Coordinates of C-alpha atoms in Angstrom, one line a residue:
M238 CA 15.0 14.4 59.9
D239 CA 18.9 13.3 60.3
K240 CA 18.4 12.0 56.8
I241 CA 17.1 15.0 55.3
N242 CA 20.1 17.4 56.8
G243 CA 22.4 14.5 55.5
M244 CA 20.8 14.9 51.8
K245 CA 20.8 18.6 51.9
L246 CA 24.5 18.9 52.4
V247 CA 24.8 16.5 49.2
Y248 CA 22.3 18.8 47.4
T249 CA 24.1 21.9 48.7
A250 CA 27.8 20.6 47.4
C251 CA 26.4 20.0 43.9
F252 CA 24.4 23.3 43.5
L253 CA 27.6 24.9 44.6
T254 CA 29.6 23.4 42.0
F255 CA 26.9 24.2 39.3
L256 CA 26.7 27.8 40.3
L257 CA 30.4 28.3 40.6
W258 CA 30.8 27.0 37.1
F259 CA 27.8 29.0 35.8
I260 CA 29.0 32.6 36.9
A261 CA 32.7 31.5 35.5
A262 CA 31.6 32.6 32.2
P263 CA 29.0 34.6 30.3
L264 CA 25.8 32.5 29.3
L265 CA 25.6 33.7 25.8
L266 CA 29.3 32.2 25.2
R267 CA 28.1 28.9 26.4
V268 CA 25.1 28.7 24.2
S269 CA 26.5 30.6 21.3
S270 CA 27.1 27.6 18.9
P271 CA 26.4 23.5 19.3
Y272 CA 30.1 23.3 19.9
Y273 CA 29.9 25.4 23.1
I274 CA 26.7 24.0 23.8
L275 CA 28.0 20.4 23.7
T276 CA 31.2 21.8 25.6
S277 CA 29.2 23.0 28.3
I278 CA 27.2 19.8 28.7
G279 CA 30.3 18.0 29.0
Q280 CA 31.9 20.2 31.9
I281 CA 29.2 20.6 34.1
S282 CA 28.5 16.6 33.9
G283 CA 32.1 16.0 34.6
L284 CA 32.3 18.9 37.6
L285 CA 28.8 17.2 39.1
G286 CA 30.5 13.9 38.4
I287 CA 33.4 14.5 40.4
T288 CA 31.7 16.4 43.1
L289 CA 29.2 13.6 43.8
F290 CA 32.4 11.0 43.6
A291 CA 34.1 13.1 46.3
V292 CA 31.0 13.2 48.3
N293 CA 30.7 9.3 47.8
L294 CA 34.4 8.9 49.2
I295 CA 33.3 10.9 52.3
I296 CA 30.2 9.0 52.9
S297 CA 31.6 5.5 52.6
S298 CA 34.2 6.3 55.2
R299 CA 32.3 5.3 58.3
L300 CA 33.0 8.3 59.9
K301 CA 30.7 8.3 62.9
V302 CA 29.8 11.9 62.7
L303 CA 28.0 11.3 59.4
E304 CA 25.6 9.1 61.1
V305 CA 24.5 12.1 63.1
Y306 CA 23.4 13.8 59.3
F307 CA 22.2 10.8 57.7
G308 CA 20.6 8.8 60.5
G309 CA 22.7 5.8 60.2
L310 CA 25.0 3.8 58.5
D311 CA 22.6 1.6 56.8
F312 CA 20.9 4.5 54.7
I313 CA 24.6 6.1 54.2
Y314 CA 25.6 2.7 52.3
R315 CA 22.3 2.5 50.2
K316 CA 22.8 6.3 49.2
H317 CA 26.5 5.3 48.5
H318 CA 25.1 2.6 46.0
N319 CA 22.7 4.7 44.7
F320 CA 25.2 8.0 44.2
G321 CA 27.2 5.0 42.4
S322 CA 24.8 4.9 39.3
I323 CA 24.5 8.6 39.2
I324 CA 28.3 9.3 38.9
F325 CA 28.6 6.5 36.4
I326 CA 26.3 8.5 34.0
L327 CA 27.6 11.9 34.7
L328 CA 31.3 10.9 34.0
L329 CA 30.3 9.0 31.0
L330 CA 28.5 11.8 29.5
H331 CA 31.6 14.0 30.4
P332 CA 33.6 12.9 27.6
F333 CA 30.6 11.7 25.4
F334 CA 29.6 15.3 24.9
L335 CA 33.1 16.9 24.6
S336 CA 33.9 14.1 21.6
L337 CA 30.9 15.2 20.0
R338 CA 31.9 18.7 19.5
Y339 CA 34.4 17.2 16.9
L340 CA 31.6 15.5 15.0
S341 CA 31.0 18.0 12.6
F342 CA 34.5 18.6 11.7
S343 CA 35.8 15.0 11.4
L344 CA 34.8 11.5 12.8
R345 CA 38.3 10.4 12.9
E346 CA 38.7 13.3 15.6
T347 CA 35.6 12.2 17.4
A348 CA 37.2 8.6 17.9
L349 CA 40.8 9.7 18.4
F350 CA 39.4 11.8 21.4
F351 CA 39.3 8.8 23.6
L352 CA 42.8 7.6 23.1
P353 CA 45.4 8.6 25.5
T354 CA 48.5 10.1 24.4
F355 CA 52.0 11.1 25.6
S356 CA 51.9 14.9 24.0
D357 CA 48.6 15.6 26.3
I358 CA 49.0 14.3 29.7
P359 CA 46.0 15.8 31.5
K360 CA 43.8 14.2 29.1
S361 CA 45.4 10.9 29.1
L362 CA 45.0 11.1 32.8
G363 CA 41.0 11.6 32.2
I364 CA 40.8 8.8 29.7
M365 CA 42.6 6.3 32.0
A366 CA 40.9 7.3 35.2
F367 CA 37.4 7.2 32.9
L368 CA 38.0 3.3 31.6
I369 CA 39.1 2.3 35.0
L370 CA 36.4 3.4 36.7
N371 CA 33.8 2.3 34.2
F372 CA 35.5 -1.4 34.4
L373 CA 34.9 -1.1 38.2
L374 CA 31.3 -0.1 38.2
I375 CA 30.1 -2.3 35.4
L376 CA 31.9 -5.1 37.4
T377 CA 29.6 -3.8 40.5
F378 CA 26.2 -3.1 38.4
Y379 CA 26.2 -5.7 36.4
F380 CA 28.1 -9.0 37.5
A381 CA 27.2 -10.8 40.6
I382 CA 30.5 -11.1 42.0
R383 CA 31.5 -12.1 45.4
Y384 CA 31.7 -9.7 48.3
H385 CA 35.5 -10.3 48.8
L386 CA 35.8 -9.1 45.1
W387 CA 33.4 -6.3 45.1
K388 CA 35.4 -5.2 48.3
F389 CA 38.5 -5.5 46.6
S390 CA 37.5 -3.6 43.7
H391 CA 36.4 -0.7 45.4
K392 CA 39.9 0.1 47.2
F393 CA 40.6 1.1 43.9
L394 CA 38.1 4.1 43.4
G395 CA 40.3 6.3 45.6
V396 CA 42.8 6.1 43.1
V397 CA 40.7 6.7 40.3
F398 CA 39.4 9.6 42.1
I399 CA 42.9 11.0 42.5
I400 CA 43.8 10.3 38.7
G401 CA 40.7 12.1 38.0
F402 CA 41.3 15.1 40.0
F403 CA 44.5 15.6 38.7
H404 CA 43.0 15.4 35.0
S405 CA 40.4 18.2 36.1
V406 CA 42.9 20.7 37.8
L407 CA 45.4 20.4 34.7
M408 CA 43.2 20.1 32.0
P409 CA 42.8 23.8 30.6
S410 CA 39.0 24.7 31.5
D411 CA 37.0 26.7 33.7
I412 CA 38.4 25.1 36.7
T413 CA 42.1 26.2 35.8
R414 CA 40.6 29.5 34.6
N415 CA 38.2 30.5 37.8
L416 CA 39.7 31.0 41.0
P417 CA 36.5 30.2 43.3
L418 CA 35.6 27.3 41.2
K419 CA 39.1 25.7 41.4
L420 CA 39.5 26.4 45.2
W421 CA 36.0 24.8 45.7
I422 CA 36.9 21.3 43.8
V423 CA 40.5 21.3 45.5
F424 CA 38.7 21.5 48.7
I425 CA 36.0 18.8 48.2
S426 CA 38.6 17.0 46.6
F427 CA 41.1 16.7 49.5
S428 CA 38.4 16.2 51.8
A429 CA 37.4 12.9 49.8
F430 CA 41.2 12.0 49.7
F431 CA 41.5 12.4 53.6
A432 CA 38.5 10.7 53.8
Y433 CA 39.8 7.8 51.9
M434 CA 43.0 7.7 53.5
Y435 CA 41.3 7.6 57.0
R436 CA 39.3 4.5 55.9
F437 CA 42.7 2.9 54.4
Y438 CA 44.1 3.6 58.2
K439 CA 41.0 2.3 60.0
E440 CA 41.0 -1.0 58.1
N441 CA 44.7 -1.7 58.1
F442 CA 46.2 -0.2 61.3
D443 CA 43.4 1.0 63.8
W444 CA 41.1 -1.4 65.3
N445 CA 40.7 0.0 68.6
F446 CA 39.0 -3.4 70.3
S447 CA 40.1 -6.8 70.3
Y448 CA 38.0 -9.5 71.7
I449 CA 38.9 -13.5 72.3
I450 CA 36.2 -16.2 70.9
K451 CA 34.8 -17.9 74.2
N452 CA 32.1 -20.0 72.7
V453 CA 30.7 -20.9 69.4
R454 CA 27.1 -22.4 69.4
T455 CA 25.4 -23.4 66.2
E456 CA 21.9 -24.2 66.1
G457 CA 20.2 -25.0 62.5
E458 CA 21.6 -21.8 60.4
I459 CA 22.3 -19.8 63.1
T460 CA 25.7 -19.8 65.0
E461 CA 26.2 -17.4 68.0
I462 CA 29.5 -16.1 68.9
T463 CA 30.4 -15.0 72.7
M464 CA 33.4 -13.2 73.0
R465 CA 35.5 -11.9 75.7
P466 CA 37.6 -8.4 75.9
K467 CA 41.3 -8.8 75.6
E468 CA 42.0 -4.9 76.9
K469 CA 39.2 -2.6 76.7
I470 CA 35.7 -3.1 77.0
F471 CA 33.5 -2.2 73.6
S472 CA 30.3 0.0 74.5
F473 CA 27.4 0.2 72.1
R474 CA 23.6 1.3 72.6
P475 CA 20.9 -1.5 72.0
G476 CA 20.2 -2.1 68.6
Q477 CA 23.8 -1.4 67.5
F478 CA 25.8 -3.4 65.2
A479 CA 29.7 -3.1 64.4
F480 CA 32.0 -4.6 61.5
F481 CA 34.0 -7.8 62.6
V482 CA 37.1 -9.2 61.6
F483 CA 38.2 -12.9 62.6
K484 CA 41.5 -13.5 62.9
Q485 CA 42.4 -17.0 62.5
P486 CA 44.7 -18.7 59.9
G487 CA 42.9 -19.7 56.8
F488 CA 39.8 -17.5 57.4
S489 CA 38.9 -14.6 55.4
S490 CA 39.9 -11.3 56.9
E491 CA 36.9 -9.3 55.6
D492 CA 34.9 -7.2 57.5
H493 CA 31.3 -8.0 58.0
P494 CA 28.4 -6.3 59.8
F495 CA 26.9 -8.2 62.6
S496 CA 24.1 -6.8 65.2
F497 CA 24.9 -7.4 68.8
T498 CA 22.6 -10.1 70.7
S499 CA 23.9 -9.3 74.0
F500 CA 22.8 -6.4 76.5
P501 CA 25.4 -3.2 76.3
D502 CA 25.8 -3.8 80.2
D503 CA 27.2 -7.4 79.7
K504 CA 30.7 -8.2 80.4
E505 CA 30.8 -10.7 77.3
L506 CA 29.5 -9.6 73.7
K507 CA 27.4 -12.1 71.4
I508 CA 26.6 -11.8 67.6
A509 CA 24.4 -14.2 66.1
I510 CA 24.9 -14.9 62.4
K511 CA 23.2 -16.7 59.6
A512 CA 24.6 -19.0 57.2
D513 CA 23.4 -17.8 53.9
G514 CA 27.0 -17.6 51.7
D515 CA 30.3 -18.9 51.8
Y516 CA 31.7 -16.5 54.8
T517 CA 29.0 -16.9 57.1
E518 CA 29.0 -20.8 56.7
D519 CA 32.6 -20.9 57.3
V520 CA 31.5 -18.8 60.8
K521 CA 30.9 -22.1 62.4
S522 CA 34.3 -23.4 61.9
L523 CA 35.7 -20.7 64.0
K524 CA 38.0 -21.7 67.1
L525 CA 37.7 -20.8 70.7
G526 CA 40.7 -18.5 71.5
S527 CA 40.8 -16.6 68.0
T528 CA 40.9 -13.2 68.0
I529 CA 38.2 -10.6 66.7
R530 CA 39.0 -7.3 66.1
I531 CA 35.8 -4.9 66.1
E532 CA 35.4 -1.2 64.4
G533 CA 32.0 0.5 65.6
P534 CA 29.4 0.7 67.2
F535 CA 27.5 2.2 64.4
G536 CA 23.9 2.4 63.6
K537 CA 20.6 4.7 64.8
F538 CA 17.8 2.1 64.5
Y539 CA 16.8 2.5 68.1
H540 CA 18.8 5.6 69.4
N541 CA 15.8 7.2 70.9
P542 CA 13.8 4.6 72.6
L543 CA 11.7 7.0 75.0
I544 CA 10.4 8.9 72.1
N545 CA 7.3 6.6 72.7
K546 CA 6.8 4.3 75.5
N547 CA 4.4 2.1 73.6
Q548 CA 6.4 -0.1 71.0
I549 CA 5.8 -2.7 68.5
W550 CA 8.9 -4.6 67.3
I551 CA 8.8 -6.9 64.0
A552 CA 11.4 -9.0 63.1
G553 CA 11.9 -11.5 60.1
G554 CA 14.2 -14.0 60.3
V555 CA 17.8 -13.2 61.5
G556 CA 16.4 -9.7 61.7
I557 CA 15.7 -10.8 65.4
T558 CA 19.3 -10.1 66.7
P559 CA 19.1 -5.8 66.9
F560 CA 16.1 -6.5 69.1
L561 CA 17.8 -8.8 71.5
S562 CA 19.9 -6.4 72.8
M563 CA 17.2 -3.9 72.5
L564 CA 15.4 -5.8 75.3
S565 CA 17.5 -4.2 77.9
I566 CA 15.1 -1.4 77.6
L567 CA 12.9 -3.2 79.6
K568 CA 14.5 -2.5 82.8
N569 CA 12.7 0.8 82.3
K570 CA 9.4 -0.4 83.8
E571 CA 7.4 1.9 81.7
I572 CA 8.1 0.7 78.2
K573 CA 5.9 -1.4 76.6
V574 CA 6.5 -3.8 73.8
H575 CA 5.0 -6.5 71.6
L576 CA 7.5 -8.5 69.7
H577 CA 6.4 -10.2 66.5
W578 CA 8.9 -12.5 65.2
S579 CA 8.4 -14.2 61.8
V580 CA 10.4 -17.1 60.9
S581 CA 10.1 -19.8 57.8
K582 CA 10.8 -22.8 60.0
T583 CA 10.3 -24.0 63.5
N584 CA 14.0 -24.6 64.0
E585 CA 14.9 -21.2 63.0
A586 CA 13.2 -19.7 66.4
I587 CA 16.6 -20.4 68.3
Y588 CA 15.8 -17.6 70.7
F589 CA 12.1 -18.9 71.4
A590 CA 12.7 -20.0 74.9
K591 CA 14.6 -16.9 76.0
L592 CA 11.6 -14.5 74.7
E593 CA 9.1 -16.7 76.5
K594 CA 10.9 -16.5 79.6
I595 CA 11.3 -12.8 79.3
K596 CA 7.6 -12.8 78.5
R597 CA 6.5 -14.6 81.9
E598 CA 8.7 -12.4 83.8
N599 CA 7.9 -9.1 82.5
S600 CA 4.1 -8.1 82.0
N601 CA 5.2 -5.2 79.9
F602 CA 6.5 -7.6 77.1
D603 CA 4.6 -9.7 74.8
F604 CA 5.9 -11.7 72.2
T605 CA 4.3 -13.8 69.1
L606 CA 6.0 -16.2 66.8
I607 CA 4.8 -16.5 63.5
I608 CA 5.9 -19.5 61.4
T609 CA 5.0 -18.9 57.8
D610 CA 5.3 -22.6 56.8
K611 CA 2.4 -23.6 59.3
E612 CA 0.1 -20.4 59.2
N613 CA -0.2 -17.2 57.1
R614 CA 2.4 -14.5 56.6
L615 CA 3.0 -11.7 59.0
T616 CA 0.5 -8.7 58.0
V617 CA -0.1 -5.2 59.6
K618 CA -3.9 -6.7 59.9
S619 CA -2.6 -9.6 61.9
I620 CA -0.6 -7.2 63.9
R621 CA -3.5 -4.7 64.5
N622 CA -5.7 -7.8 65.8
R623 CA -3.3 -8.7 68.3
D624 CA -2.3 -5.4 69.4
G625 CA -5.4 -2.9 69.2
N626 CA -4.4 0.5 68.9
I627 CA -1.4 0.6 66.3
L628 CA -1.7 4.5 65.5
N629 CA 0.0 5.5 68.9
K630 CA 2.7 3.1 69.0
E631 CA 6.4 3.2 67.5
I632 CA 7.0 0.7 65.1
Y633 CA 10.3 -0.7 64.7
L634 CA 11.1 -3.2 62.1
C635 CA 14.2 -5.5 60.8
G636 CA 14.3 -8.3 58.3
P637 CA 14.4 -9.1 54.8
S638 CA 13.9 -5.8 52.3
K639 CA 10.9 -7.0 50.6
M640 CA 8.9 -7.9 54.2
M641 CA 9.8 -4.4 55.4
R642 CA 8.7 -2.5 52.4
E643 CA 5.6 -4.4 52.3
L644 CA 4.7 -3.9 56.0
K645 CA 5.4 0.0 56.1
K646 CA 2.9 0.1 52.9
Q647 CA 0.4 -1.7 55.1
F648 CA 1.2 0.5 58.2
V649 CA 0.8 3.9 56.2
K650 CA -2.1 2.6 54.5
L651 CA -3.9 2.2 57.5
G652 CA -3.0 5.7 58.9
V653 CA 0.1 5.2 60.6
D654 CA 2.5 8.1 60.5
S655 CA 5.7 7.1 58.4
K656 CA 7.8 9.0 61.0
K657 CA 6.7 6.5 63.6
I658 CA 8.2 3.6 61.3
H659 CA 11.8 2.8 61.8
S660 CA 13.8 0.1 60.0
E661 CA 16.8 -1.4 59.7
E662 CA 18.2 -2.3 56.4
F663 CA 21.7 -2.9 56.3
S664 CA 23.4 -4.9 53.2
L665 CA 26.5 -4.5 51.3

């Protein structure tokens, strides 16, 4: 429901832009000739493009209130990526259709439309923003660049937006001629600008929590980091995650999201990181005493654990991490959980002994380990064989995206209500 409410706000913003543009001039004028039809298509694509661009900057700011409307930061970032594709198309169509207006007059004028000139600053600003944006988005969508380069390139999106904003309010158009439309574009643009500045401030000046590395333990491909607070204690709910920056000379200053493996009421925090790239591979070299800065917490994966006291948890590989903090809910003696953990090899199951111990000590917790190089892959039918009736249970999934998509399809096919299936699908 939260996701629906969030998307309704996005649709409303786009519809309001279209409506204010539509009533800004008579319809008959907009379709009176090929010239005006092309102008209209170019205008509305540009207006919708800048509206969705503003929305994308707002939702990527990590404002916690947004999780209330979108149902979690993982969903927000997936939509952020999808919106980027739509923005790319809309802002590509904007100058394309405006340039086509001149095609019947002169091919030369059509080509010159894309060249900036000092005699027309508003138009030149638009062309500048268009070229930079295309470079950044093509870099994102069509090249497998490393995370730190992707992160660095995204810092320029706010600059592109500001240039595009000045183009839109200075260029003679429906925005400059129609006060309601102008006020709306100014409002949503300034909202995006403040969200962008908020994100800049949080990344560079305001990390509320600092922790000290107490222990680094590597087993197989997994490194578990234990940390103690410098001053303020960081609070989180079971299943949540945060963004971490490891402040150590020579180590990357990027922030990355990791789930907590410790319980919310533990004095020390723990996270587990699987080595699957340069950054995560370097984590094992972190030294005791190094500082960790934390931003969060985020996530609504397990925000309502008592909605159904009969639960199935399914983890794939390092997707076990949010479930480790969720085990704290077993203090509620009425909660019944069966955890299915699928790993490729035996040495990946580094929490096996811990989970088996909890299983022995708590009759409401059951645990099954599936090792895929020794037995068949995890399926919903195999889960049903172990758990019996799955229709009356709440289901939580965290693991590789392909695995989760497949299991969701299987659950729904067997009659499970999709509203009872919850997943954590965070990726950057």
